[in-house]
PDB file of C-alpha atoms in Angstrom:
ATOM      1  CA  MET A 738       0.000   0.000   0.000  1.00  0.00           C
ATOM      2  CA  ARG A 739       2.768   2.421   0.945  1.00  0.00           C
ATOM      3  CA  ASN A 740       4.704   1.573  -2.195  1.00  0.00           C
ATOM      4  CA  ASN A 741       1.642   2.192  -4.333  1.00  0.00           C
ATOM      5  CA  LEU A 742       1.044   5.573  -2.674  1.00  0.00           C
ATOM      6  CA  TRP A 743       4.697   6.502  -3.083  1.00  0.00           C
ATOM      7  CA  ARG A 744       4.629   5.549  -6.785  1.00  0.00           C
ATOM      8  CA  TYR A 745       1.395   7.476  -7.283  1.00  0.00           C
ATOM      9  CA  GLY A 746       2.853  10.577  -5.651  1.00  0.00           C
ATOM     10  CA  ARG A 747       6.103  10.255  -7.603  1.00  0.00           C
ATOM     11  CA  ASP A 748       4.271   9.870 -10.922  1.00  0.00           C
ATOM     12  CA  LYS A 749       2.100  12.902 -10.210  1.00  0.00           C
ATOM     13  CA  CYS A 750       5.132  15.001  -9.270  1.00  0.00           C
ATOM     14  CA  LEU A 751       6.938  13.976 -12.442  1.00  0.00           C
ATOM     15  CA  LYS A 752       3.877  14.688 -14.559  1.00  0.00           C
ATOM     16  CA  TYR A 753       3.154  18.104 -13.024  1.00  0.00           C
ATOM     17  CA  TRP A 754       6.664  19.111 -11.964  1.00  0.00           C
ATOM     18  CA  ASP A 755       6.385  22.555 -13.567  1.00  0.00           C
ATOM     19  CA  THR A 756       3.091  23.338 -11.824  1.00  0.00           C
ATOM     20  CA  LEU A 757       4.583  22.220  -8.516  1.00  0.00           C
ATOM     21  CA  ALA A 758       7.640  24.437  -9.126  1.00  0.00           C
ATOM     22  CA  VAL A 759       5.413  27.434  -9.881  1.00  0.00           C
ATOM     23  CA  ILE A 760       3.331  26.861  -6.730  1.00  0.00           C
ATOM     24  CA  LEU A 761       6.468  26.663  -4.559  1.00  0.00           C
ATOM     25  CA  LEU A 762       7.960  29.755  -6.220  1.00  0.00           C
ATOM     26  CA  LEU A 763       4.816  31.847  -5.818  1.00  0.00           C
ATOM     27  CA  ALA A 764       4.220  30.634  -2.270  1.00  0.00           C
ATOM     28  CA  ALA A 765       7.733  31.749  -1.330  1.00  0.00           C
ATOM     29  CA  LEU A 766       7.172  35.060  -3.109  1.00  0.00           C
ATOM     30  CA  PHE A 767       3.879  35.670  -1.316  1.00  0.00           C
ATOM     31  CA  PHE A 768       5.132  34.837   2.174  1.00  0.00           C
ATOM     32  CA  LEU A 769       8.347  36.852   1.781  1.00  0.00           C
ATOM     33  CA  ASN A 770       6.410  39.923   0.654  1.00  0.00           C
ATOM     34  CA  ALA A 771       3.782  39.383   3.368  1.00  0.00           C
ATOM     35  CA  TRP A 772       6.494  39.012   6.027  1.00  0.00           C
ATOM     36  CA  TYR A 773       7.960  42.414   5.117  1.00  0.00           C
ATOM     37  CA  LEU A 774       4.618  44.043   4.399  1.00  0.00           C
ATOM     38  CA  HIS A 775       4.767  46.117   7.593  1.00  0.00           C
ATOM     39  CA  LEU A 776       7.991  47.746   6.370  1.00  0.00           C
ATOM     40  CA  ALA A 777       6.415  48.977   3.151  1.00  0.00           C
ATOM     41  CA  SER A 778       6.233  52.705   2.615  1.00  0.00           C
ATOM     42  CA  ALA A 779       5.471  54.508  -0.609  1.00  0.00           C
ATOM     43  CA  PRO A 780       6.874  58.043  -0.584  1.00  0.00           C
ATOM     44  CA  VAL A 781       7.283  58.209  -4.380  1.00  0.00           C
ATOM     45  CA  THR A 782       4.078  56.447  -5.504  1.00  0.00           C
ATOM     46  CA  ASP A 783       0.475  57.599  -5.820  1.00  0.00           C
ATOM     47  CA  GLU A 784      -0.790  54.923  -3.423  1.00  0.00           C
ATOM     48  CA  GLY A 785      -1.970  57.590  -0.977  1.00  0.00           C
ATOM     49  CA  VAL A 786      -4.135  59.230  -3.651  1.00  0.00           C
ATOM     50  CA  HIS A 787      -5.989  55.977  -4.383  1.00  0.00           C
ATOM     51  CA  ALA A 788      -6.316  55.093  -0.701  1.00  0.00           C
ATOM     52  CA  GLU A 789      -7.711  58.533   0.152  1.00  0.00           C
ATOM     53  CA  ALA A 790     -10.191  58.284  -2.735  1.00  0.00           C
ATOM     54  CA  ALA A 791     -11.326  54.903  -1.380  1.00  0.00           C
ATOM     55  CA  ARG A 792     -11.742  56.384   2.113  1.00  0.00           C
ATOM     56  CA  MET A 793     -13.872  59.210   0.719  1.00  0.00           C
ATOM     57  CA  LEU A 794     -15.974  56.666  -1.188  1.00  0.00           C
ATOM     58  CA  LEU A 795     -16.590  54.876   2.107  1.00  0.00           C
ATOM     59  CA  GLU A 796     -17.890  58.162   3.499  1.00  0.00           C
ATOM     60  CA  GLY A 797     -20.437  58.325   0.677  1.00  0.00           C
ATOM     61  CA  GLN A 798     -18.703  60.912  -1.477  1.00  0.00           C
ATOM     62  CA  VAL A 799     -18.683  60.544  -5.265  1.00  0.00           C
ATOM     63  CA  PRO A 800     -15.491  61.010  -7.305  1.00  0.00           C
ATOM     64  CA  TYR A 801     -15.462  63.749  -9.960  1.00  0.00           C
ATOM     65  CA  ARG A 802     -18.456  65.361  -8.250  1.00  0.00           C
ATOM     66  CA  ASP A 803     -17.530  65.704  -4.576  1.00  0.00           C
ATOM     67  CA  PHE A 804     -13.768  65.528  -4.934  1.00  0.00           C
ATOM     68  CA  SER A 805     -11.139  65.658  -7.674  1.00  0.00           C
ATOM     69  CA  TYR A 806      -9.661  62.351  -8.794  1.00  0.00           C
ATOM     70  CA  LEU A 807      -7.487  62.311 -11.919  1.00  0.00           C
ATOM     71  CA  HIS A 808      -7.736  58.554 -12.562  1.00  0.00           C
ATOM     72  CA  PRO A 809     -10.375  56.064 -13.753  1.00  0.00           C
ATOM     73  CA  PRO A 810     -12.780  54.933 -11.004  1.00  0.00           C
ATOM     74  CA  ALA A 811     -12.301  51.148 -10.765  1.00  0.00           C
ATOM     75  CA  PHE A 812      -9.180  51.048  -8.594  1.00  0.00           C
ATOM     76  CA  PRO A 813     -10.496  53.064  -5.598  1.00  0.00           C
ATOM     77  CA  ILE A 814     -13.796  51.175  -5.795  1.00  0.00           C
ATOM     78  CA  PHE A 815     -11.978  47.859  -5.278  1.00  0.00           C
ATOM     79  CA  ILE A 816      -9.816  49.391  -2.533  1.00  0.00           C
ATOM     80  CA  LYS A 817     -13.021  50.614  -0.871  1.00  0.00           C
ATOM     81  CA  ILE A 818     -14.502  47.092  -0.954  1.00  0.00           C
ATOM     82  CA  PHE A 819     -11.430  45.481   0.584  1.00  0.00           C
ATOM     83  CA  LEU A 820     -11.015  48.331   3.064  1.00  0.00           C
ATOM     84  CA  ALA A 821     -14.604  47.815   4.217  1.00  0.00           C
ATOM     85  CA  LEU A 822     -13.884  44.096   4.686  1.00  0.00           C
ATOM     86  CA  THR A 823     -10.471  44.334   6.381  1.00  0.00           C
ATOM     87  CA  HIS A 824     -10.691  47.806   8.022  1.00  0.00           C
ATOM     88  CA  THR A 825      -6.917  48.337   7.619  1.00  0.00           C
ATOM     89  CA  MET A 826      -4.544  49.263   4.815  1.00  0.00           C
ATOM     90  CA  TYR A 827      -2.413  46.298   5.881  1.00  0.00           C
ATOM     91  CA  GLY A 828      -5.310  43.983   5.048  1.00  0.00           C
ATOM     92  CA  VAL A 829      -5.927  45.727   1.726  1.00  0.00           C
ATOM     93  CA  ARG A 830      -2.267  45.380   0.745  1.00  0.00           C
ATOM     94  CA  LEU A 831      -2.356  41.698   1.700  1.00  0.00           C
ATOM     95  CA  VAL A 832      -5.401  41.090  -0.505  1.00  0.00           C
ATOM     96  CA  PHE A 833      -3.773  42.805  -3.498  1.00  0.00           C
ATOM     97  CA  LEU A 834      -0.547  40.895  -2.886  1.00  0.00           C
ATOM     98  CA  PHE A 835      -2.551  37.648  -3.017  1.00  0.00           C
ATOM     99  CA  LEU A 836      -4.252  38.736  -6.271  1.00  0.00           C
ATOM    100  CA  ASN A 837      -0.886  39.501  -7.882  1.00  0.00           C
ATOM    101  CA  THR A 838       0.464  36.104  -6.835  1.00  0.00           C
ATOM    102  CA  ILE A 839      -2.543  34.194  -8.229  1.00  0.00           C
ATOM    103  CA  THR A 840      -2.284  36.217 -11.439  1.00  0.00           C
ATOM    104  CA  LEU A 841       1.254  34.928 -11.990  1.00  0.00           C
ATOM    105  CA  PHE A 842      -0.043  31.359 -11.727  1.00  0.00           C
ATOM    106  CA  LEU A 843      -2.559  32.126 -14.500  1.00  0.00           C
ATOM    107  CA  LEU A 844       0.160  33.857 -16.523  1.00  0.00           C
ATOM    108  CA  HIS A 845       2.259  30.702 -16.359  1.00  0.00           C
ATOM    109  CA  ALA A 846      -0.672  28.753 -17.835  1.00  0.00           C
ATOM    110  CA  VAL A 847      -0.923  31.316 -20.658  1.00  0.00           C
ATOM    111  CA  LEU A 848       2.814  31.150 -21.411  1.00  0.00           C
ATOM    112  CA  LYS A 849       2.762  27.341 -21.384  1.00  0.00           C
ATOM    113  CA  LYS A 850      -0.169  27.299 -23.799  1.00  0.00           C
ATOM    114  CA  LEU A 851       1.491  29.793 -26.161  1.00  0.00           C
ATOM    115  CA  THR A 852       4.973  28.280 -26.165  1.00  0.00           C
ATOM    116  CA  GLY A 853       4.068  24.614 -25.826  1.00  0.00           C
ATOM    117  CA  SER A 854       7.071  24.318 -23.526  1.00  0.00           C
ATOM    118  CA  ARG A 855       6.789  23.801 -19.795  1.00  0.00           C
ATOM    119  CA  MET A 856      10.427  24.713 -19.226  1.00  0.00           C
ATOM    120  CA  GLY A 857      10.178  27.832 -21.409  1.00  0.00           C
ATOM    121  CA  ALA A 858       7.112  29.057 -19.523  1.00  0.00           C
ATOM    122  CA  LEU A 859       8.824  28.436 -16.195  1.00  0.00           C
ATOM    123  CA  ILE A 860      11.947  30.356 -17.262  1.00  0.00           C
ATOM    124  CA  ALA A 861       9.835  33.273 -18.512  1.00  0.00           C
ATOM    125  CA  LEU A 862       7.918  33.363 -15.234  1.00  0.00           C
ATOM    126  CA  GLY A 863      11.169  33.231 -13.276  1.00  0.00           C
ATOM    127  CA  PHE A 864      12.451  36.215 -15.243  1.00  0.00           C
ATOM    128  CA  LEU A 865       9.255  38.133 -14.543  1.00  0.00           C
ATOM    129  CA  VAL A 866       9.421  37.394 -10.823  1.00  0.00           C
ATOM    130  CA  SER A 867      13.102  38.343 -10.648  1.00  0.00           C
ATOM    131  CA  TYR A 868      12.556  41.675 -12.373  1.00  0.00           C
ATOM    132  CA  HIS A 869       8.957  42.282 -11.326  1.00  0.00           C
ATOM    133  CA  GLU A 870       9.537  45.924 -10.422  1.00  0.00           C
ATOM    134  CA  MET A 871      10.032  46.734 -14.131  1.00  0.00           C
ATOM    135  CA  LEU A 872       6.475  45.631 -14.852  1.00  0.00           C
ATOM    136  CA  PHE A 873       4.484  45.494 -11.641  1.00  0.00           C
ATOM    137  CA  HIS A 874       6.233  47.859  -9.204  1.00  0.00           C
ATOM    138  CA  ASP A 875       6.758  46.604  -5.669  1.00  0.00           C
ATOM    139  CA  TRP A 876       3.928  44.173  -4.893  1.00  0.00           C
ATOM    140  CA  ARG A 877       3.630  45.534  -1.358  1.00  0.00           C
ATOM    141  CA  PHE A 878       2.188  48.806  -2.677  1.00  0.00           C
ATOM    142  CA  LEU A 879      -1.126  49.640  -4.298  1.00  0.00           C
ATOM    143  CA  ALA A 880      -0.564  50.677  -7.911  1.00  0.00           C
ATOM    144  CA  SER A 881      -3.188  51.100 -10.620  1.00  0.00           C
ATOM    145  CA  ARG A 882      -0.989  49.601 -13.362  1.00  0.00           C
ATOM    146  CA  GLN A 883      -0.316  46.600 -11.181  1.00  0.00           C
ATOM    147  CA  PHE A 884      -4.039  46.068 -10.553  1.00  0.00           C
ATOM    148  CA  ALA A 885      -4.912  46.612 -14.236  1.00  0.00           C
ATOM    149  CA  ASN A 886      -2.391  43.920 -15.172  1.00  0.00           C
ATOM    150  CA  VAL A 887      -4.314  41.449 -13.005  1.00  0.00           C
ATOM    151  CA  PHE A 888      -7.353  41.807 -15.247  1.00  0.00           C
ATOM    152  CA  PHE A 889      -5.272  41.963 -18.414  1.00  0.00           C
ATOM    153  CA  VAL A 890      -3.812  38.562 -17.543  1.00  0.00           C
ATOM    154  CA  LEU A 891      -7.335  37.303 -16.819  1.00  0.00           C
ATOM    155  CA  PHE A 892      -8.358  38.565 -20.263  1.00  0.00           C
ATOM    156  CA  LEU A 893      -5.511  36.574 -21.838  1.00  0.00           C
ATOM    157  CA  TYR A 894      -6.205  33.508 -19.696  1.00  0.00           C
ATOM    158  CA  PHE A 895      -9.848  33.207 -20.735  1.00  0.00           C
ATOM    159  CA  GLY A 896      -8.982  33.973 -24.362  1.00  0.00           C
ATOM    160  CA  ILE A 897      -6.102  31.499 -24.675  1.00  0.00           C
ATOM    161  CA  VAL A 898      -6.267  28.798 -22.006  1.00  0.00           C
ATOM    162  CA  LYS A 899     -10.029  28.684 -21.391  1.00  0.00           C
ATOM    163  CA  GLN A 900     -11.328  29.830 -24.762  1.00  0.00           C
ATOM    164  CA  ARG A 901     -13.693  26.862 -25.057  1.00  0.00           C
ATOM    165  CA  MET A 902     -15.096  27.276 -21.568  1.00  0.00           C
ATOM    166  CA  ARG A 903     -18.713  28.353 -21.239  1.00  0.00           C
ATOM    167  CA  TRP A 904     -19.060  32.119 -20.669  1.00  0.00           C
ATOM    168  CA  SER A 905     -15.373  32.675 -21.458  1.00  0.00           C
ATOM    169  CA  ALA A 906     -16.262  35.594 -23.758  1.00  0.00           C
ATOM    170  CA  LEU A 907     -18.268  37.180 -20.931  1.00  0.00           C
ATOM    171  CA  TYR A 908     -15.366  36.784 -18.498  1.00  0.00           C
ATOM    172  CA  GLN A 909     -13.030  38.258 -21.087  1.00  0.00           C
ATOM    173  CA  SER A 910     -15.290  41.259 -21.607  1.00  0.00           C
ATOM    174  CA  PHE A 911     -15.561  41.873 -17.878  1.00  0.00           C
ATOM    175  CA  SER A 912     -11.773  41.598 -17.434  1.00  0.00           C
ATOM    176  CA  ALA A 913     -11.127  44.005 -20.301  1.00  0.00           C
ATOM    177  CA  LEU A 914     -13.680  46.491 -18.950  1.00  0.00           C
ATOM    178  CA  VAL A 915     -12.215  46.521 -15.437  1.00  0.00           C
ATOM    179  CA  ALA A 916      -8.665  46.770 -16.801  1.00  0.00           C
ATOM    180  CA  CYS A 917      -9.591  49.820 -18.893  1.00  0.00           C
ATOM    181  CA  LEU A 918     -11.547  51.411 -16.049  1.00  0.00           C
ATOM    182  CA  THR A 919      -8.438  51.007 -13.914  1.00  0.00           C
ATOM    183  CA  LEU A 920      -5.882  52.229 -16.431  1.00  0.00           C
ATOM    184  CA  PHE A 921      -7.038  53.866 -19.681  1.00  0.00           C
ATOM    185  CA  PRO A 922      -3.642  53.484 -21.481  1.00  0.00           C
ATOM    186  CA  LEU A 923      -4.109  49.705 -21.322  1.00  0.00           C
ATOM    187  CA  LEU A 924      -6.892  49.912 -23.927  1.00  0.00           C
ATOM    188  CA  PRO A 925      -4.578  49.733 -27.021  1.00  0.00           C
ATOM    189  CA  GLN A 926      -2.892  46.616 -25.613  1.00  0.00           C
ATOM    190  CA  ILE A 927      -6.257  44.945 -25.049  1.00  0.00           C
ATOM    191  CA  VAL A 928      -7.400  45.849 -28.575  1.00  0.00           C
ATOM    192  CA  LEU A 929      -4.188  44.417 -30.056  1.00  0.00           C
ATOM    193  CA  ALA A 930      -4.451  41.272 -27.938  1.00  0.00           C
ATOM    194  CA  ALA A 931      -8.113  40.816 -28.910  1.00  0.00           C
ATOM    195  CA  GLY A 932      -7.230  41.206 -32.598  1.00  0.00           C
ATOM    196  CA  ALA A 933      -4.478  38.616 -32.280  1.00  0.00           C
ATOM    197  CA  LEU A 934      -6.823  36.172 -30.519  1.00  0.00           C
ATOM    198  CA  VAL A 935      -9.468  36.610 -33.227  1.00  0.00           C
ATOM    199  CA  GLY A 936      -6.856  36.044 -35.939  1.00  0.00           C
ATOM    200  CA  VAL A 937      -5.574  32.870 -34.299  1.00  0.00           C
ATOM    201  CA  ALA A 938      -9.130  31.582 -33.833  1.00  0.00           C
ATOM    202  CA  LYS A 939      -9.929  32.112 -37.536  1.00  0.00           C
ATOM    203  CA  LYS A 940      -6.772  30.307 -38.637  1.00  0.00           C
ATOM    204  CA  SER A 941      -7.590  27.323 -36.428  1.00  0.00           C
ATOM    205  CA  GLU A 942     -11.057  26.929 -37.953  1.00  0.00           C
TER     206      GLU A 942
END
């Protein structure tokens, strides 16, 4: 019995070694960032602007009418929701850190589907994690581009990995809408990505 269980576990690990490696990598990334979350400070970011807008939303004020806010509305709305649930900025940062970590797991699935190589996808993800500040800023802070990328990856995931899943087009549309309502400059990238996905789908027919 023990030998059979050991063989079963070994075979599963060998079959899904890349997924296991990604889970271990992202778990380490999450816990390291969470451990040092209390040391995070953002003197050169606009985190305070978004957090203050979320606080004013909690008080019942409306952006663009009751106070000036020079960004799209989605980001402070989500901060408001998580702030209402956790009651602290520490909790909000932890939630966004978790979202960023899960997004990288989905991104690995997208890269593996596109490249057809488990090792290639793992190397690309390792590069992204190593140099994440070039693309995502510091994950301990709240940044609109970082949050928009979460939904952009979801858009790619449902269009590439789960394209045959029921309601995938609806999930894609929702992801694209939230991404654009978080960061307007992301719209051209979504349009280009959507065009590429449509082109690939027509070729495969």
